[in-house]
Short mmCIF file of C-alpha atoms in Angstrom, two decimals:
data_model
loop_
_atom_site.label_atom_id
_atom_site.label_comp_id
_atom_site.label_asym_id
_atom_site.label_seq_id
_atom_site.Cartn_x
_atom_site.Cartn_y
_atom_site.Cartn_z
CA UNK P 1 0.00 0.00 0.00
CA UNK P 2 2.99 2.34 0.27
CA UNK P 3 3.00 2.90 -3.49
CA UNK P 4 -0.66 3.99 -3.61
CA UNK P 5 0.07 7.59 -2.72
CA UNK P 6 2.61 7.91 -5.52
CA UNK P 7 0.10 6.65 -8.07
CA UNK P 8 -2.70 8.96 -6.94
CA UNK P 9 -0.64 12.14 -6.92
CA UNK P 10 0.81 11.84 -10.42
CA UNK P 11 0.82 15.37 -11.80
CA UNK P 12 -1.43 15.93 -14.78
CA UNK P 13 -2.98 12.44 -14.82
CA UNK P 14 -0.51 10.37 -16.84
CA UNK P 15 -1.86 8.53 -19.88
CA UNK P 16 -0.80 5.34 -21.59
CA UNK P 17 1.17 6.04 -24.76
CA UNK P 18 -0.28 4.38 -27.83
CA UNK P 19 1.23 3.95 -31.25
CA UNK P 20 -1.03 5.82 -33.64
CA UNK P 21 -1.04 8.45 -36.35
CA UNK P 22 0.00 11.96 -35.39
CA UNK P 23 -3.18 13.62 -34.05
CA UNK P 24 -4.71 16.78 -35.50
CA UNK P 25 -3.92 19.45 -32.92
CA UNK P 26 -6.44 22.29 -32.99
CA UNK P 27 -6.16 25.74 -31.48
CA UNK P 28 -9.39 27.65 -30.85
CA UNK P 29 -8.55 30.05 -33.69
CA UNK P 30 -8.06 27.10 -36.07
CA UNK P 31 -11.38 25.59 -35.04
CA UNK P 32 -13.29 28.85 -35.51
CA UNK P 33 -11.65 29.50 -38.88
CA UNK P 34 -12.51 26.02 -40.14
CA UNK P 35 -16.11 26.33 -38.98
CA UNK P 36 -16.59 29.71 -40.67
CA UNK P 37 -15.13 28.46 -43.93
CA UNK P 38 -16.54 24.92 -44.06
CA UNK P 39 -19.53 24.46 -41.75
CA UNK P 40 -22.44 23.13 -43.79
CA UNK P 41 -25.13 24.95 -41.80
CA UNK P 42 -23.42 28.26 -42.56
CA UNK P 43 -22.99 27.39 -46.22
CA UNK P 44 -26.68 26.52 -46.45
CA UNK P 45 -27.66 29.82 -44.80
CA UNK P 46 -25.34 31.72 -47.17
CA UNK P 47 -27.62 30.88 -50.09
CA UNK P 48 -30.53 32.88 -48.63
CA UNK P 49 -28.98 36.38 -48.97
CA UNK P 50 -27.54 35.31 -52.34
CA UNK P 51 -31.07 34.48 -53.49
CA UNK P 52 -32.30 37.80 -52.11
CA UNK P 53 -29.57 39.58 -54.08
CA UNK P 54 -30.95 37.91 -57.21
CA UNK P 55 -34.45 39.08 -56.21
CA UNK P 56 -33.13 42.61 -55.66
CA UNK P 57 -31.44 42.74 -59.06
CA UNK P 58 -34.60 41.29 -60.62
CA UNK P 59 -36.78 43.99 -59.04
CA UNK P 60 -34.53 46.73 -60.43
CA UNK P 61 -35.56 45.47 -63.84
CA UNK P 62 -38.70 47.63 -63.64
CA UNK P 63 -36.52 50.48 -64.93
CA UNK P 64 -35.25 48.51 -67.91
CA UNK P 65 -36.45 50.23 -71.11
CA UNK P 66 -38.71 48.08 -73.27
CA UNK P 67 -37.99 48.07 -77.00
CA UNK P 68 -40.74 47.02 -79.41
CA UNK P 69 -40.45 46.35 -83.14
CA UNK P 70 -43.35 45.54 -85.41
CA UNK P 71 -43.49 44.72 -89.13
CA UNK P 72 -46.55 43.78 -91.16
CA UNK P 73 -47.80 43.49 -94.74
CA UNK P 74 -51.43 43.46 -95.88
CA UNK P 75 -52.70 42.85 -99.43
CA UNK P 76 -56.42 43.51 -99.95
CA UNK P 77 -58.58 43.16 -103.03
CA UNK P 78 -62.12 44.59 -102.75
CA UNK P 79 -65.22 44.78 -104.94
CA UNK P 80 -66.07 48.15 -106.53
CA UNK P 81 -69.17 48.73 -108.66
CA UNK P 82 -67.80 52.02 -109.96
CA UNK P 83 -64.75 50.52 -111.61
CA UNK P 84 -64.83 48.80 -114.99
CA UNK P 85 -62.96 45.83 -113.61
CA UNK P 86 -65.34 45.61 -110.68
CA UNK P 87 -62.59 45.58 -108.10
CA UNK P 88 -59.68 47.50 -106.59
CA UNK P 89 -56.63 46.51 -104.53
CA UNK P 90 -54.59 47.93 -101.67
CA UNK P 91 -51.12 46.98 -100.41
CA UNK P 92 -50.13 48.24 -96.96
CA UNK P 93 -46.63 47.70 -95.47
CA UNK P 94 -45.81 48.85 -91.94
CA UNK P 95 -42.59 49.04 -89.94
CA UNK P 96 -42.92 50.47 -86.43
CA UNK P 97 -40.47 50.88 -83.56
CA UNK P 98 -40.96 52.09 -80.04
CA UNK P 99 -39.34 52.31 -76.64
CA UNK P 100 -41.00 52.77 -73.25
CA UNK P 101 -39.58 53.55 -69.83
CA UNK P 102 -40.95 53.60 -66.29
CA UNK P 103 -40.00 56.74 -64.34
CA UNK P 104 -39.46 57.02 -60.55
CA UNK P 105 -42.56 59.22 -60.25
CA UNK P 106 -44.68 56.31 -61.43
CA UNK P 107 -45.09 57.72 -64.92
CA UNK P 108 -44.62 55.70 -68.08
CA UNK P 109 -43.00 57.50 -71.02
CA UNK P 110 -43.00 56.07 -74.52
CA UNK P 111 -41.45 57.12 -77.82
CA UNK P 112 -42.81 55.68 -81.06
CA UNK P 113 -41.69 55.90 -84.68
CA UNK P 114 -44.24 54.51 -87.16
CA UNK P 115 -43.81 54.05 -90.91
CA UNK P 116 -46.28 52.78 -93.49
CA UNK P 117 -46.27 52.48 -97.27
CA UNK P 118 -49.61 52.36 -99.07
CA UNK P 119 -49.95 51.33 -102.72
CA UNK P 120 -53.29 51.14 -104.53
CA UNK P 121 -54.79 51.32 -107.99
CA UNK P 122 -57.12 54.01 -106.62
CA UNK P 123 -55.99 57.54 -105.89
CA UNK P 124 -56.43 58.53 -102.24
CA UNK P 125 -58.86 61.38 -101.74
CA UNK P 126 -56.89 62.63 -98.70
CA UNK P 127 -53.40 62.58 -100.20
CA UNK P 128 -54.12 62.76 -103.92
CA UNK P 129 -51.65 59.89 -104.42
CA UNK P 130 -52.10 56.26 -105.30
CA UNK P 131 -48.82 55.24 -103.67
CA UNK P 132 -47.27 57.11 -100.76
CA UNK P 133 -45.23 56.90 -97.52
CA UNK P 134 -46.66 58.05 -94.22
CA UNK P 135 -44.62 58.37 -90.98
CA UNK P 136 -45.12 59.69 -87.48
CA UNK P 137 -42.86 60.33 -84.50
CA UNK P 138 -44.55 60.76 -81.15
CA UNK P 139 -44.08 60.69 -77.42
CA UNK P 140 -46.66 59.82 -74.76
CA UNK P 141 -46.64 60.22 -70.99
CA UNK P 142 -49.03 58.62 -68.49
CA UNK P 143 -48.59 59.96 -64.96
CA UNK P 144 -50.61 58.85 -61.89
CA UNK P 145 -51.45 61.91 -59.79
CA UNK P 146 -52.97 60.29 -56.69
CA UNK P 147 -52.79 56.51 -56.37
CA UNK P 148 -49.33 55.08 -57.20
CA UNK P 149 -47.78 58.55 -57.42
CA UNK P 150 -44.18 58.90 -56.26
CA UNK P 151 -41.02 56.90 -55.78
CA UNK P 152 -42.16 54.70 -52.87
CA UNK P 153 -45.12 53.04 -54.66
CA UNK P 154 -43.05 52.73 -57.83
CA UNK P 155 -40.02 51.16 -56.15
CA UNK P 156 -41.90 49.05 -53.59
CA UNK P 157 -40.58 45.76 -55.01
CA UNK P 158 -37.01 47.15 -55.09
CA UNK P 159 -37.12 48.38 -51.49
CA UNK P 160 -38.81 45.16 -50.37
CA UNK P 161 -36.05 43.07 -51.94
CA UNK P 162 -33.34 45.34 -50.48
CA UNK P 163 -34.72 45.22 -46.94
CA UNK P 164 -35.38 41.49 -47.18
CA UNK P 165 -31.77 40.95 -48.21
CA UNK P 166 -30.54 43.09 -45.30
CA UNK P 167 -32.70 41.02 -42.94
CA UNK P 168 -31.31 37.79 -44.41
CA UNK P 169 -27.76 39.10 -43.85
CA UNK P 170 -28.62 39.70 -40.19
CA UNK P 171 -30.00 36.17 -40.02
CA UNK P 172 -26.74 34.90 -41.52
CA UNK P 173 -24.83 36.88 -38.89
CA UNK P 174 -27.02 35.33 -36.18
CA UNK P 175 -26.28 31.87 -37.56
CA UNK P 176 -22.56 32.67 -37.64
CA UNK P 177 -22.68 33.74 -33.99
CA UNK P 178 -24.41 30.49 -33.05
CA UNK P 179 -21.86 28.40 -34.94
CA UNK P 180 -18.86 30.18 -33.38
CA UNK P 181 -20.41 29.81 -29.91
CA UNK P 182 -21.05 26.13 -30.64
CA UNK P 183 -17.44 25.67 -31.75
CA UNK P 184 -16.15 27.13 -28.48
CA UNK P 185 -18.54 24.97 -26.44
CA UNK P 186 -17.77 21.73 -28.30
CA UNK P 187 -14.02 22.50 -28.29
CA UNK P 188 -13.94 22.85 -24.52
CA UNK P 189 -16.25 19.86 -24.12
CA UNK P 190 -13.67 17.70 -25.92
CA UNK P 191 -11.00 19.11 -23.60
CA UNK P 192 -13.19 18.26 -20.59
CA UNK P 193 -13.86 14.69 -21.77
CA UNK P 194 -10.16 14.05 -22.43
CA UNK P 195 -9.27 15.28 -18.96
CA UNK P 196 -11.97 13.05 -17.47
CA UNK P 197 -10.56 10.15 -19.50
CA UNK P 198 -7.15 10.80 -17.95
CA UNK P 199 -8.73 10.74 -14.50
CA UNK P 200 -10.38 7.39 -15.28
CA UNK P 201 -7.07 5.92 -16.45
CA UNK P 202 -5.33 6.97 -13.24
CA UNK P 203 -8.24 5.63 -11.20
CA UNK P 204 -8.06 2.27 -12.99
CA UNK P 205 -4.30 2.08 -12.49
CA UNK P 206 -4.80 2.66 -8.78
CA UNK P 207 -7.49 -0.06 -8.63
CA UNK P 208 -5.10 -2.51 -10.27
CA UNK P 209 -2.40 -1.73 -7.72
CA UNK P 210 -4.89 -2.09 -4.89
CA UNK P 211 -5.99 -5.47 -6.26
CA UNK P 212 -2.39 -6.65 -6.65
CA UNK P 213 -1.40 -5.62 -3.14
CA UNK P 214 -4.65 -6.96 -1.65
CA UNK P 215 -4.08 -10.35 -3.27
CA UNK P 216 -0.57 -10.40 -1.85
CA UNK P 217 -1.84 -9.55 1.64
CA UNK P 218 -4.61 -12.17 1.45
CA UNK P 219 -2.06 -14.75 0.34
CA UNK P 220 0.14 -13.75 3.26
CA UNK P 221 -2.82 -14.22 5.58
CA UNK P 222 -2.93 -10.65 6.89
CA UNK P 223 -6.23 -9.82 5.11
CA UNK P 224 -9.49 -11.73 4.73
CA UNK P 225 -10.36 -13.13 1.27
CA UNK P 226 -13.38 -10.81 1.14
CA UNK P 227 -11.03 -7.89 0.52
CA UNK P 228 -9.99 -9.47 -2.78
CA UNK P 229 -13.60 -9.36 -3.97
CA UNK P 230 -13.85 -5.69 -2.98
CA UNK P 231 -10.69 -4.90 -4.94
CA UNK P 232 -11.85 -6.86 -8.00
CA UNK P 233 -15.22 -5.12 -7.94
CA UNK P 234 -13.51 -1.73 -7.67
CA UNK P 235 -11.30 -2.51 -10.67
CA UNK P 236 -14.27 -3.78 -12.75
CA UNK P 237 -16.24 -0.61 -11.97
CA UNK P 238 -13.34 1.57 -13.08
CA UNK P 239 -12.85 -0.45 -16.27
CA UNK P 240 -16.49 0.26 -17.16
CA UNK P 241 -16.03 3.96 -16.39
CA UNK P 242 -12.91 4.04 -18.59
CA UNK P 243 -14.74 2.37 -21.50
CA UNK P 244 -17.59 4.89 -21.16
CA UNK P 245 -15.11 7.78 -21.04
CA UNK P 246 -13.29 6.55 -24.17
CA UNK P 247 -16.59 6.25 -26.04
CA UNK P 248 -17.63 9.76 -24.94
CA UNK P 249 -14.33 11.18 -26.25
CA UNK P 250 -14.74 9.51 -29.65
CA UNK P 251 -18.36 10.67 -29.87
CA UNK P 252 -17.25 14.22 -29.14
CA UNK P 253 -14.44 13.99 -31.70
CA UNK P 254 -17.08 13.05 -34.29
CA UNK P 255 -19.18 16.06 -33.26
CA UNK P 256 -16.22 18.39 -33.73
CA UNK P 257 -15.23 16.75 -37.02
CA UNK P 258 -18.74 17.27 -38.40
CA UNK P 259 -18.95 20.83 -37.08
CA UNK P 260 -15.61 21.83 -38.60
CA UNK P 261 -15.88 19.56 -41.65
CA UNK P 262 -12.49 18.05 -40.84
CA UNK P 263 -11.13 15.19 -42.92
CA UNK P 264 -8.80 13.30 -40.55
CA UNK P 265 -6.97 10.25 -41.83
CA UNK P 266 -8.13 6.78 -40.82
CA UNK P 267 -7.30 6.27 -37.14
CA UNK P 268 -6.10 9.85 -36.73
CA UNK P 269 -7.23 11.54 -33.53
CA UNK P 270 -8.25 15.16 -32.93
CA UNK P 271 -6.88 17.00 -29.91
CA UNK P 272 -7.50 20.42 -28.43
CA UNK P 273 -4.51 22.60 -27.61
CA UNK P 274 -5.93 25.45 -25.55
CA UNK P 275 -6.97 25.19 -21.91
CA UNK P 276 -9.98 27.19 -20.63
CA UNK P 277 -8.95 30.35 -18.84
CA UNK P 278 -9.50 30.62 -15.10
CA UNK P 279 -8.82 34.37 -14.92
CA UNK P 280 -11.52 36.64 -13.59
CA UNK P 281 -13.68 38.18 -16.32
CA UNK P 282 -14.94 41.60 -15.24
CA UNK P 283 -18.47 42.44 -16.38
CA UNK P 284 -20.91 45.30 -15.94
CA UNK P 285 -24.51 44.18 -16.34
CA UNK P 286 -25.89 47.47 -17.67
CA UNK P 287 -22.99 47.97 -20.07
CA UNK P 288 -23.41 44.43 -21.39
CA UNK P 289 -27.17 44.93 -21.90
CA UNK P 290 -26.55 48.18 -23.77
CA UNK P 291 -23.96 46.44 -25.94
CA UNK P 292 -26.33 43.56 -26.64
CA UNK P 293 -29.18 45.86 -27.71
CA UNK P 294 -26.77 47.53 -30.11
CA UNK P 295 -25.14 44.39 -31.54
CA UNK P 296 -27.63 41.53 -31.60
CA UNK P 297 -28.43 40.58 -35.22
CA UNK P 298 -31.83 39.14 -34.24
CA UNK P 299 -32.88 42.63 -33.12
CA UNK P 300 -31.46 44.20 -36.27
CA UNK P 301 -33.37 41.68 -38.37
CA UNK P 302 -36.63 42.61 -36.63
CA UNK P 303 -35.90 46.30 -37.20
CA UNK P 304 -35.34 45.67 -40.92
CA UNK P 305 -38.71 43.90 -40.98
CA UNK P 306 -40.28 46.86 -39.16
CA UNK P 307 -38.79 49.24 -41.71
CA UNK P 308 -40.27 47.11 -44.49
CA UNK P 309 -43.70 47.08 -42.85
CA UNK P 310 -43.58 50.86 -42.43
CA UNK P 311 -42.90 51.18 -46.15
CA UNK P 312 -45.67 48.75 -47.07
CA UNK P 313 -48.09 50.61 -44.79
CA UNK P 314 -47.32 53.95 -46.44
CA UNK P 315 -47.75 52.45 -49.90
CA UNK P 316 -51.01 50.71 -48.98
CA UNK P 317 -52.23 54.03 -47.57
CA UNK P 318 -51.38 55.67 -50.90
CA UNK P 319 -53.37 53.03 -52.73
CA UNK P 320 -56.56 53.92 -50.87
CA UNK P 321 -56.67 57.14 -52.93
CA UNK P 322 -58.63 57.52 -56.17
CA UNK P 323 -56.88 56.70 -59.42
CA UNK P 324 -56.33 59.97 -61.30
CA UNK P 325 -54.25 59.53 -64.45
CA UNK P 326 -52.78 62.36 -66.53
CA UNK P 327 -52.17 61.44 -70.16
CA UNK P 328 -50.24 63.66 -72.54
CA UNK P 329 -49.02 63.07 -76.07
CA UNK P 330 -47.25 64.98 -78.83
CA UNK P 331 -46.38 63.89 -82.34
CA UNK P 332 -45.35 65.11 -85.76
CA UNK P 333 -46.28 63.44 -89.04
CA UNK P 334 -45.04 63.29 -92.58
CA UNK P 335 -46.35 62.13 -95.94
CA UNK P 336 -44.78 61.87 -99.40
CA UNK P 337 -44.62 59.90 -102.60
CA UNK P 338 -41.07 58.93 -101.63
CA UNK P 339 -39.65 58.00 -98.24
CA UNK P 340 -37.09 60.88 -98.16
CA UNK P 341 -39.86 63.41 -98.90
CA UNK P 342 -41.94 61.80 -96.16
CA UNK P 343 -39.09 62.20 -93.65
CA UNK P 344 -38.48 65.81 -94.73
CA UNK P 345 -42.06 66.72 -93.89
CA UNK P 346 -41.81 64.74 -90.65
CA UNK P 347 -38.71 66.59 -89.50
CA UNK P 348 -40.08 69.98 -90.48
CA UNK P 349 -42.83 69.77 -87.87
CA UNK P 350 -45.36 71.11 -90.31
CA UNK P 351 -47.99 68.63 -89.21
CA UNK P 352 -47.95 68.55 -85.40
CA UNK P 353 -50.47 66.85 -83.15
CA UNK P 354 -50.82 66.91 -79.40
CA UNK P 355 -53.28 66.06 -76.70
CA UNK P 356 -53.78 65.97 -72.96
CA UNK P 357 -56.37 64.26 -70.81
CA UNK P 358 -57.37 63.11 -67.35
CA UNK P 359 -59.04 59.88 -66.34
CA UNK P 360 -60.56 59.25 -62.92
CA UNK P 361 -61.62 55.98 -61.34
CA UNK P 362 -62.51 54.96 -57.81
CA UNK P 363 -64.11 51.74 -56.58
CA UNK P 364 -67.17 52.58 -54.52
CA UNK P 365 -66.55 51.33 -51.00
CA UNK P 366 -62.85 50.68 -51.77
CA UNK P 367 -62.87 47.72 -49.38
CA UNK P 368 -59.88 45.92 -50.90
CA UNK P 369 -57.48 48.86 -50.53
CA UNK P 370 -58.86 49.97 -47.16
CA UNK P 371 -58.52 46.52 -45.59
CA UNK P 372 -55.08 45.99 -47.09
CA UNK P 373 -54.04 49.21 -45.37
CA UNK P 374 -55.58 48.12 -42.05
CA UNK P 375 -53.88 44.74 -42.29
CA UNK P 376 -50.49 46.41 -42.77
CA UNK P 377 -51.16 48.71 -39.81
CA UNK P 378 -51.87 45.67 -37.65
CA UNK P 379 -48.67 43.98 -38.86
CA UNK P 380 -46.75 47.16 -38.07
CA UNK P 381 -48.04 47.32 -34.49
CA UNK P 382 -47.34 43.59 -34.08
CA UNK P 383 -43.76 44.05 -35.30
CA UNK P 384 -43.17 46.90 -32.83
CA UNK P 385 -44.32 44.64 -29.99
CA UNK P 386 -42.05 41.85 -31.24
CA UNK P 387 -39.09 44.23 -31.04
CA UNK P 388 -39.98 45.22 -27.47
CA UNK P 389 -40.34 41.56 -26.53
CA UNK P 390 -37.01 40.69 -28.16
CA UNK P 391 -35.28 43.52 -26.29
CA UNK P 392 -36.58 42.19 -22.98
CA UNK P 393 -35.54 38.64 -23.86
CA UNK P 394 -32.05 39.84 -24.79
CA UNK P 395 -31.74 41.80 -21.54
CA UNK P 396 -32.78 38.72 -19.54
CA UNK P 397 -30.34 36.57 -21.50
CA UNK P 398 -27.50 38.97 -20.71
CA UNK P 399 -28.41 39.13 -17.02
CA UNK P 400 -28.49 35.33 -16.86
CA UNK P 401 -25.10 35.11 -18.59
CA UNK P 402 -23.59 37.65 -16.18
CA UNK P 403 -24.90 35.68 -13.19
CA UNK P 404 -23.53 32.47 -14.70
CA UNK P 405 -20.06 34.01 -15.00
CA UNK P 406 -20.10 35.18 -11.39
CA UNK P 407 -21.44 31.85 -10.09
CA UNK P 408 -19.05 29.70 -12.12
CA UNK P 409 -16.08 31.82 -11.08
CA UNK P 410 -16.96 31.08 -7.46
CA UNK P 411 -17.34 27.40 -8.35
CA UNK P 412 -13.70 27.38 -9.50
CA UNK P 413 -12.52 28.07 -5.96
CA UNK P 414 -14.98 25.56 -4.50
CA UNK P 415 -13.81 22.87 -6.93
CA UNK P 416 -10.13 23.59 -6.21
CA UNK P 417 -10.71 23.32 -2.47
CA UNK P 418 -12.79 20.18 -2.95
CA UNK P 419 -9.95 18.49 -4.82
CA UNK P 420 -7.39 19.54 -2.20
CA UNK P 421 -9.58 18.13 0.58
CA UNK P 422 -10.14 14.90 -1.37
CA UNK P 423 -6.40 14.44 -1.90
CA UNK P 424 -5.66 15.00 1.79
CA UNK P 425 -8.46 12.62 2.73
CA UNK P 426 -7.00 9.92 0.48
CA UNK P 427 -3.56 10.37 2.03
CA UNK P 428 -5.12 9.82 5.44
CA UNK P 429 -6.93 6.64 4.36
CA UNK P 430 -3.79 5.31 2.68
CA UNK P 431 -1.93 5.71 5.97
CA UNK P 432 -4.81 4.00 7.80
CA UNK P 433 -4.76 1.12 5.33
CA UNK P 434 -1.04 0.66 5.85
CA UNK P 435 -1.62 -0.01 9.56
CA UNK P 436 -4.80 -2.03 9.03
CA UNK P 437 -7.29 0.66 10.15
CA UNK P 438 -8.96 0.98 6.73
CA UNK P 439 -10.25 -1.67 4.36
CA UNK P 440 -9.67 -1.97 0.64
CA UNK P 441 -13.24 -0.78 0.05
CA UNK P 442 -12.57 2.30 2.18
CA UNK P 443 -9.53 3.21 0.09
CA UNK P 444 -11.37 2.65 -3.20
CA UNK P 445 -14.37 4.70 -2.03
CA UNK P 446 -12.16 7.60 -1.00
CA UNK P 447 -10.21 7.39 -4.26
CA UNK P 448 -13.53 7.47 -6.12
CA UNK P 449 -14.37 10.66 -4.22
CA UNK P 450 -11.05 12.12 -5.38
CA UNK P 451 -11.83 11.21 -9.00
CA UNK P 452 -15.20 12.92 -8.62
CA UNK P 453 -13.50 16.01 -7.16
CA UNK P 454 -11.04 16.11 -10.08
CA UNK P 455 -13.90 15.83 -12.57
CA UNK P 456 -15.77 18.58 -10.73
CA UNK P 457 -12.70 20.78 -11.04
CA UNK P 458 -12.52 20.14 -14.80
CA UNK P 459 -16.25 20.75 -15.23
CA UNK P 460 -16.09 23.98 -13.23
CA UNK P 461 -13.27 25.27 -15.43
CA UNK P 462 -15.15 24.41 -18.63
CA UNK P 463 -18.45 25.75 -17.26
CA UNK P 464 -16.73 29.08 -16.54
CA UNK P 465 -15.39 29.24 -20.10
CA UNK P 466 -18.84 28.34 -21.46
CA UNK P 467 -20.44 31.07 -19.34
CA UNK P 468 -18.11 33.62 -20.95
CA UNK P 469 -19.01 32.20 -24.36
CA UNK P 470 -22.72 32.59 -23.61
CA UNK P 471 -22.20 36.20 -22.54
CA UNK P 472 -20.34 36.97 -25.77
CA UNK P 473 -23.14 35.30 -27.69
CA UNK P 474 -25.80 37.20 -25.73
CA UNK P 475 -24.11 40.55 -26.40
CA UNK P 476 -23.42 39.71 -30.04
CA UNK P 477 -19.70 40.45 -29.68
CA UNK P 478 -18.41 36.89 -30.02
CA UNK P 479 -17.43 37.49 -33.66
CA UNK P 480 -15.28 40.45 -32.65
CA UNK P 481 -13.78 38.49 -29.76
CA UNK P 482 -12.82 35.66 -32.13
CA UNK P 483 -11.81 38.11 -34.88
CA UNK P 484 -14.40 36.83 -37.35
CA UNK P 485 -15.67 39.23 -40.00
CA UNK P 486 -18.74 38.80 -42.19
CA UNK P 487 -16.61 39.55 -45.25
CA UNK P 488 -15.46 35.94 -44.98
CA UNK P 489 -18.98 34.96 -46.05
CA UNK P 490 -19.81 36.87 -49.23
CA UNK P 491 -23.27 36.09 -50.64
CA UNK P 492 -22.76 38.62 -53.45
CA UNK P 493 -19.82 36.59 -54.75
CA UNK P 494 -21.99 33.48 -54.63
CA UNK P 495 -24.66 35.34 -56.62
CA UNK P 496 -22.17 36.61 -59.21
CA UNK P 497 -20.69 33.15 -59.60
CA UNK P 498 -24.02 31.83 -60.92
CA UNK P 499 -24.04 32.31 -64.69
#
C-alpha cells in the first residue's frame, strides 16, 4: 500500500502512450476559422442572402427600357361597282419601332416611330396619291397623380427586396454567432472529456495496484479473502467507467469533425490545444445589456422587418386614394410619294399633333385597398411589440449570462478546495490502510471521491469558459472576440458566380 500515494498524486494524470497516427492538434482560432469556412449549416444559410440579391437585381428590372419592333404586310382586293374591272386593290406595309420607360414618379414615357407604305390602284382622296409613304414620330406620358404617385409606390418591389436581403444578412450573422459559440462549447467539451478520461485511467491504475497488493496480503494471511472481492469489484467498476469515457471522447471527436468539416486520416485523432482560462472576467450588467441591444443581429433583423412594414403601410395608404391619371401626347407626321420626302415633312414639324387628358376611377366602397391598409397597420403594431419583446428577452439573456459568470467563477474556488480536501483525505486513508485501520473498500471509495473532485474541477473550469461564451453570444460580440468578420462569407460573390 505504500506505493498507492505515488500513483494517486501523479501530476497531470498520466496517460498510456499508444502507437497511432500523429493527431490533428487544434487551437481555438483554427477551429473557428474552419467552422466559418466549411460548416455546412453556414454554407446553407449563405444561399438565402444570395437568393435575395438575385431578387433585388430582378426587381430593379422595372426600370429597364422596353424596345418594341413591329413589321406587317397586308394585301387587300375589294369589290367596286364604280370601276370597270369591278374591283380594286390595296397593299399596306408597316414598320414600327418604339421604346417605353418607367419613371421614378410612377409615370410611363413612350417614344414611337411609325412608318407605313400604301400602294393602290385608286388615288387617295386625302393625299391625292395612289402610292405614298406616311410616318409619325410621337411621345406619350401617363402619370398617376394620386394613387401610385411617387417613388415609394413605384419602387416598392425594389425596397422590399433590399430590406429582405438586409434582414437575411442579419440572419446569416445570427447563424454565424451560433456556430462560433457552438465551436467554443464543443471544443472545450472535448478538452473536458479528455481530462476526465485521464482521471479514469489513473483511477483504474490505482485499482489494479490495490488489487495486486490486496491479493498479496490475502495470500500472506494478513487480510481476509473478502477484501480481494472488494478490490476486484472496484477494478471492474473503473474499467467500465474508462470504457464509457473513451466512447464519450470519440463521440465528441465526431461532433467536432462534423462541425468543422475536418477530414482526418483513418485512425487519426483530434486534440484540443488550448486550456480554458481561469482568470476573472470583469463584467458590468448594464454595459453588457446596452452592448447587446446595439449588436444583436436578431434585433437588427426585426428592425429591418419593421422598416419594411412601415414602407408597405405607407404604400397601402397611398393606394386607398382615387386613381387619377394624366395622359399627354405629342407627335409630328409626314407624308410623301417617296420616303425621303416623307421624312423631310416629318422633321419639319409642319404637321404637329398633341393632346392631354385626365381619367378618374374609384371603386365605390374601396374595401380591398382599405382593408389591405388596415392589415399592414396591424402587422406594423405587431412588429413593434415583437421588437420590445425581443429587447426584454435579450436583456434577460444577458443578465443570466452575467450571473452564470459570477457563479461559475466562485465554483472554480470551491472545486479547487474540494480536490485539495479529497487528496488530503485519500492520504489519510492510505496511511490507515497501511496499519490495518482501513479496508480496501474504504480506500477505493475515498479514491472514487477524489476522481469525482477532479472531474468537478474540470467541469467547473469548462463551465466558466462556457459562461463567458454565452455572454459573448448574448451581447453579439463573439465574432469580434474571435476576430471573425462577415466579409469571410460573401453572398454577393456566390450570386455573381451563378451564370
